């Protein structure tokens, strides 16, 4: 199964990807997580990406295409995968097509901008494994400690209010056109994502079961 999770930053892509990973035993490939790791380690990709990420803009397509191409070649991705946060531009979607990546379904998680701002400002992430939490909607069991690996929970630099605005603008301008792109290919399923995490997961699982 090859899936794409589409939606604004903070729509719940990462959270839902974790549930899909567990149920269908396929890895979630998150360009955001890969890039944050690269920035942390000071790799050439990290050095190229950092300024764009800090400003809330998109990292250039050639960098992203290289990163995701490499990640898709890893052994664990051979049985299928969930693309979380990629593609984010038409050029990235076209690159996937020309690589021959045959996507089964694109889940577009829909949440209003107002709701997104509320969510991103309460988001906390594990600095070690990248797992995502929310102070109100998805708290960790122990404050500021990751349930999964015990790492410390931090506020992402790009979750500051000004950067959130820039990220939402990038989403509307560059990523939203992908909705029509995948609609035209008969791959798009719209998932109402403004209610609870559980309700959204339920809707996603219904859509995935219909595939089988
Ligand atoms: P995310 O964790 O998916 O919200 O990604 C964090 C940041 O990484 C984004 O705001 C972008 O700067 C960058 N990024 C992640 N994925 C992509 C992508 N597919 N295209 C361009 N930039 C990306």
PDB file of N, CA and C and ligand atoms in Angstrom, residues 8-10 13 30-36 49-61 64-65 68 84-89 92 120 123 156 158-159 163 167 170 174-175, ligand 1:
ATOM      1  N   UNK A   8      -2.792  20.711   5.624  1.00  0.00           N
ATOM      2  CA  UNK A   8      -2.000  21.834   6.119  1.00  0.00           C
ATOM      3  C   UNK A   8      -1.071  21.366   7.238  1.00  0.00           C
ATOM      4  N   UNK A   9      -0.036  22.164   7.548  1.00  0.00           N
ATOM      5  CA  UNK A   9       0.797  21.811   8.701  1.00  0.00           C
ATOM      6  C   UNK A   9      -0.096  21.785   9.940  1.00  0.00           C
ATOM      7  N   UNK A  10       0.033  20.756  10.752  1.00  0.00           N
ATOM      8  CA  UNK A  10      -0.789  20.689  11.961  1.00  0.00           C
ATOM      9  C   UNK A  10      -2.154  20.059  11.749  1.00  0.00           C
ATOM     10  N   UNK A  13      -1.314  15.003  10.162  1.00  0.00           N
ATOM     11  CA  UNK A  13      -0.721  13.997   9.279  1.00  0.00           C
ATOM     12  C   UNK A  13       0.197  13.051  10.050  1.00  0.00           C
ATOM     13  N   UNK A  30       8.545  10.728   6.493  1.00  0.00           N
ATOM     14  CA  UNK A  30       8.260  12.142   6.704  1.00  0.00           C
ATOM     15  C   UNK A  30       9.464  12.984   6.307  1.00  0.00           C
ATOM     16  N   UNK A  31       9.308  13.796   5.272  1.00  0.00           N
ATOM     17  CA  UNK A  31      10.425  14.647   4.855  1.00  0.00           C
ATOM     18  C   UNK A  31      10.758  15.647   5.965  1.00  0.00           C
ATOM     19  N   UNK A  32       9.735  16.100   6.696  1.00  0.00           N
ATOM     20  CA  UNK A  32       9.979  17.034   7.804  1.00  0.00           C
ATOM     21  C   UNK A  32      10.908  16.406   8.833  1.00  0.00           C
ATOM     22  N   UNK A  33      10.639  15.152   9.221  1.00  0.00           N
ATOM     23  CA  UNK A  33      11.493  14.468  10.207  1.00  0.00           C
ATOM     24  C   UNK A  33      12.901  14.232   9.655  1.00  0.00           C
ATOM     25  N   UNK A  34      12.970  13.838   8.388  1.00  0.00           N
ATOM     26  CA  UNK A  34      14.288  13.581   7.776  1.00  0.00           C
ATOM     27  C   UNK A  34      15.105  14.887   7.752  1.00  0.00           C
ATOM     28  N   UNK A  35      14.428  15.979   7.381  1.00  0.00           N
ATOM     29  CA  UNK A  35      15.137  17.263   7.300  1.00  0.00           C
ATOM     30  C   UNK A  35      15.573  17.754   8.681  1.00  0.00           C
ATOM     31  N   UNK A  36      14.705  17.593   9.688  1.00  0.00           N
ATOM     32  CA  UNK A  36      15.088  18.035  11.045  1.00  0.00           C
ATOM     33  C   UNK A  36      16.309  17.262  11.542  1.00  0.00           C
ATOM     34  N   UNK A  49      18.715  23.116   3.892  1.00  0.00           N
ATOM     35  CA  UNK A  49      17.295  23.223   4.258  1.00  0.00           C
ATOM     36  C   UNK A  49      17.007  24.203   5.390  1.00  0.00           C
ATOM     37  N   UNK A  50      17.978  24.387   6.281  1.00  0.00           N
ATOM     38  CA  UNK A  50      17.715  25.064   7.551  1.00  0.00           C
ATOM     39  C   UNK A  50      17.033  26.435   7.424  1.00  0.00           C
ATOM     40  N   UNK A  51      17.577  27.305   6.582  1.00  0.00           N
ATOM     41  CA  UNK A  51      17.049  28.674   6.507  1.00  0.00           C
ATOM     42  C   UNK A  51      15.589  28.668   6.033  1.00  0.00           C
ATOM     43  N   UNK A  52      15.268  27.812   5.070  1.00  0.00           N
ATOM     44  CA  UNK A  52      13.890  27.739   4.577  1.00  0.00           C
ATOM     45  C   UNK A  52      12.956  27.263   5.689  1.00  0.00           C
ATOM     46  N   UNK A  53      13.390  26.252   6.416  1.00  0.00           N
ATOM     47  CA  UNK A  53      12.552  25.686   7.479  1.00  0.00           C
ATOM     48  C   UNK A  53      12.321  26.708   8.590  1.00  0.00           C
ATOM     49  N   UNK A  54      13.377  27.389   8.988  1.00  0.00           N
ATOM     50  CA  UNK A  54      13.255  28.382  10.061  1.00  0.00           C
ATOM     51  C   UNK A  54      12.294  29.501   9.679  1.00  0.00           C
ATOM     52  N   UNK A  55      12.254  29.832   8.376  1.00  0.00           N
ATOM     53  CA  UNK A  55      11.390  30.924   7.929  1.00  0.00           C
ATOM     54  C   UNK A  55       9.957  30.441   7.653  1.00  0.00           C
ATOM     55  N   UNK A  56       9.733  29.145   7.722  1.00  0.00           N
ATOM     56  CA  UNK A  56       8.385  28.618   7.458  1.00  0.00           C
ATOM     57  C   UNK A  56       8.098  28.450   5.976  1.00  0.00           C
ATOM     58  N   UNK A  57       9.139  28.529   5.138  1.00  0.00           N
ATOM     59  CA  UNK A  57       8.954  28.338   3.692  1.00  0.00           C
ATOM     60  C   UNK A  57       9.228  26.892   3.304  1.00  0.00           C
ATOM     61  N   UNK A  58       9.035  26.594   2.036  1.00  0.00           N
ATOM     62  CA  UNK A  58       9.313  25.240   1.569  1.00  0.00           C
ATOM     63  C   UNK A  58      10.764  25.119   1.127  1.00  0.00           C
ATOM     64  N   UNK A  59      11.330  23.979   1.376  1.00  0.00           N
ATOM     65  CA  UNK A  59      12.700  23.653   0.952  1.00  0.00           C
ATOM     66  C   UNK A  59      12.645  23.385  -0.565  1.00  0.00           C
ATOM     67  N   UNK A  60      13.671  23.807  -1.333  1.00  0.00           N
ATOM     68  CA  UNK A  60      13.614  23.635  -2.797  1.00  0.00           C
ATOM     69  C   UNK A  60      13.320  22.187  -3.224  1.00  0.00           C
ATOM     70  N   UNK A  61      12.574  22.091  -4.332  1.00  0.00           N
ATOM     71  CA  UNK A  61      12.126  20.779  -4.818  1.00  0.00           C
ATOM     72  C   UNK A  61      13.269  19.796  -5.058  1.00  0.00           C
ATOM     73  N   UNK A  64      14.268  18.111  -1.846  1.00  0.00           N
ATOM     74  CA  UNK A  64      13.217  17.203  -1.358  1.00  0.00           C
ATOM     75  C   UNK A  64      13.159  15.935  -2.214  1.00  0.00           C
ATOM     76  N   UNK A  65      13.245  16.115  -3.511  1.00  0.00           N
ATOM     77  CA  UNK A  65      13.139  14.953  -4.409  1.00  0.00           C
ATOM     78  C   UNK A  65      14.297  13.990  -4.151  1.00  0.00           C
ATOM     79  N   UNK A  68      13.614  12.146  -0.687  1.00  0.00           N
ATOM     80  CA  UNK A  68      12.529  11.156  -0.654  1.00  0.00           C
ATOM     81  C   UNK A  68      12.864   9.952  -1.557  1.00  0.00           C
ATOM     82  N   UNK A  84       4.337  11.326   4.387  1.00  0.00           N
ATOM     83  CA  UNK A  84       3.803  12.326   5.318  1.00  0.00           C
ATOM     84  C   UNK A  84       4.500  13.655   5.057  1.00  0.00           C
ATOM     85  N   UNK A  85       3.765  14.585   4.462  1.00  0.00           N
ATOM     86  CA  UNK A  85       4.349  15.912   4.211  1.00  0.00           C
ATOM     87  C   UNK A  85       5.093  16.011   2.898  1.00  0.00           C
ATOM     88  N   UNK A  86       4.894  15.069   2.038  1.00  0.00           N
ATOM     89  CA  UNK A  86       5.498  15.082   0.704  1.00  0.00           C
ATOM     90  C   UNK A  86       4.594  14.248  -0.220  1.00  0.00           C
ATOM     91  N   UNK A  87       4.280  14.680  -1.410  1.00  0.00           N
ATOM     92  CA  UNK A  87       4.682  15.914  -2.065  1.00  0.00           C
ATOM     93  C   UNK A  87       3.967  17.131  -1.483  1.00  0.00           C
ATOM     94  N   UNK A  88       4.621  18.277  -1.636  1.00  0.00           N
ATOM     95  CA  UNK A  88       4.047  19.534  -1.172  1.00  0.00           C
ATOM     96  C   UNK A  88       3.962  20.556  -2.290  1.00  0.00           C
ATOM     97  N   UNK A  89       4.445  20.204  -3.472  1.00  0.00           N
ATOM     98  CA  UNK A  89       4.340  21.097  -4.637  1.00  0.00           C
ATOM     99  C   UNK A  89       4.003  20.222  -5.850  1.00  0.00           C
ATOM    100  N   UNK A  92       6.979  18.285  -7.102  1.00  0.00           N
ATOM    101  CA  UNK A  92       7.282  17.054  -6.336  1.00  0.00           C
ATOM    102  C   UNK A  92       6.336  15.921  -6.735  1.00  0.00           C
ATOM    103  N   UNK A 120      -1.143  24.112  16.301  1.00  0.00           N
ATOM    104  CA  UNK A 120       0.311  24.233  16.197  1.00  0.00           C
ATOM    105  C   UNK A 120       0.905  24.931  17.406  1.00  0.00           C
ATOM    106  N   UNK A 123       1.537  22.349  20.055  1.00  0.00           N
ATOM    107  CA  UNK A 123       2.262  21.133  19.668  1.00  0.00           C
ATOM    108  C   UNK A 123       3.598  21.022  20.389  1.00  0.00           C
ATOM    109  N   UNK A 156       8.693  23.092  18.511  1.00  0.00           N
ATOM    110  CA  UNK A 156       9.430  23.257  17.266  1.00  0.00           C
ATOM    111  C   UNK A 156       9.626  24.740  16.969  1.00  0.00           C
ATOM    112  N   UNK A 158       9.686  26.210  14.251  1.00  0.00           N
ATOM    113  CA  UNK A 158       8.765  26.732  13.232  1.00  0.00           C
ATOM    114  C   UNK A 158       7.309  26.716  13.689  1.00  0.00           C
ATOM    115  N   UNK A 159       7.058  26.426  14.953  1.00  0.00           N
ATOM    116  CA  UNK A 159       5.699  26.549  15.492  1.00  0.00           C
ATOM    117  C   UNK A 159       5.488  27.894  16.203  1.00  0.00           C
ATOM    118  N   UNK A 163       5.925  32.257  12.170  1.00  0.00           N
ATOM    119  CA  UNK A 163       6.324  31.206  11.231  1.00  0.00           C
ATOM    120  C   UNK A 163       5.103  30.371  10.836  1.00  0.00           C
ATOM    121  N   UNK A 167       3.923  29.358   7.077  1.00  0.00           N
ATOM    122  CA  UNK A 167       3.720  27.954   6.668  1.00  0.00           C
ATOM    123  C   UNK A 167       2.320  27.747   6.092  1.00  0.00           C
ATOM    124  N   UNK A 170       2.324  29.156   2.607  1.00  0.00           N
ATOM    125  CA  UNK A 170       2.990  28.218   1.683  1.00  0.00           C
ATOM    126  C   UNK A 170       2.051  27.060   1.359  1.00  0.00           C
ATOM    127  N   UNK A 174       1.181  26.694  -2.461  1.00  0.00           N
ATOM    128  CA  UNK A 174       1.945  25.676  -3.195  1.00  0.00           C
ATOM    129  C   UNK A 174       1.423  24.250  -3.050  1.00  0.00           C
ATOM    130  N   UNK A 175       0.779  23.940  -1.921  1.00  0.00           N
ATOM    131  CA  UNK A 175       0.379  22.550  -1.697  1.00  0.00           C
ATOM    132  C   UNK A 175      -1.084  22.290  -2.068  1.00  0.00           C
TER     133      UNK A 175
HETATM  134  P1  LIG B   1       6.757  19.261   8.465  1.00  0.00           P
HETATM  135  O1  LIG B   1       7.322  18.593   9.658  1.00  0.00           O
HETATM  136  O2  LIG B   1       6.218  18.290   7.452  1.00  0.00           O
HETATM  137  O3  LIG B   1       5.766  20.339   8.806  1.00  0.00           O
HETATM  138  O4  LIG B   1       7.983  19.994   7.731  1.00  0.00           O
HETATM  139  C1  LIG B   1       8.737  21.007   8.379  1.00  0.00           C
HETATM  140  C2  LIG B   1       9.404  21.899   7.347  1.00  0.00           C
HETATM  141  O5  LIG B   1      10.279  21.128   6.534  1.00  0.00           O
HETATM  142  C3  LIG B   1       8.452  22.588   6.382  1.00  0.00           C
HETATM  143  O6  LIG B   1       7.913  23.786   6.902  1.00  0.00           O
HETATM  144  C4  LIG B   1       9.377  22.833   5.187  1.00  0.00           C
HETATM  145  O7  LIG B   1      10.248  23.911   5.419  1.00  0.00           O
HETATM  146  C5  LIG B   1      10.224  21.571   5.185  1.00  0.00           C
HETATM  147  N1  LIG B   1       9.603  20.497   4.361  1.00  0.00           N
HETATM  148  C6  LIG B   1       9.166  19.270   4.787  1.00  0.00           C
HETATM  149  N2  LIG B   1       8.678  18.556   3.770  1.00  0.00           N
HETATM  150  C7  LIG B   1       8.793  19.338   2.672  1.00  0.00           C
HETATM  151  C8  LIG B   1       8.448  19.179   1.303  1.00  0.00           C
HETATM  152  N3  LIG B   1       7.879  18.054   0.850  1.00  0.00           N
HETATM  153  N4  LIG B   1       8.704  20.214   0.461  1.00  0.00           N
HETATM  154  C9  LIG B   1       9.305  21.345   0.875  1.00  0.00           C
HETATM  155  N5  LIG B   1       9.634  21.571   2.146  1.00  0.00           N
HETATM  156  C10 LIG B   1       9.390  20.576   3.053  1.00  0.00           C
END
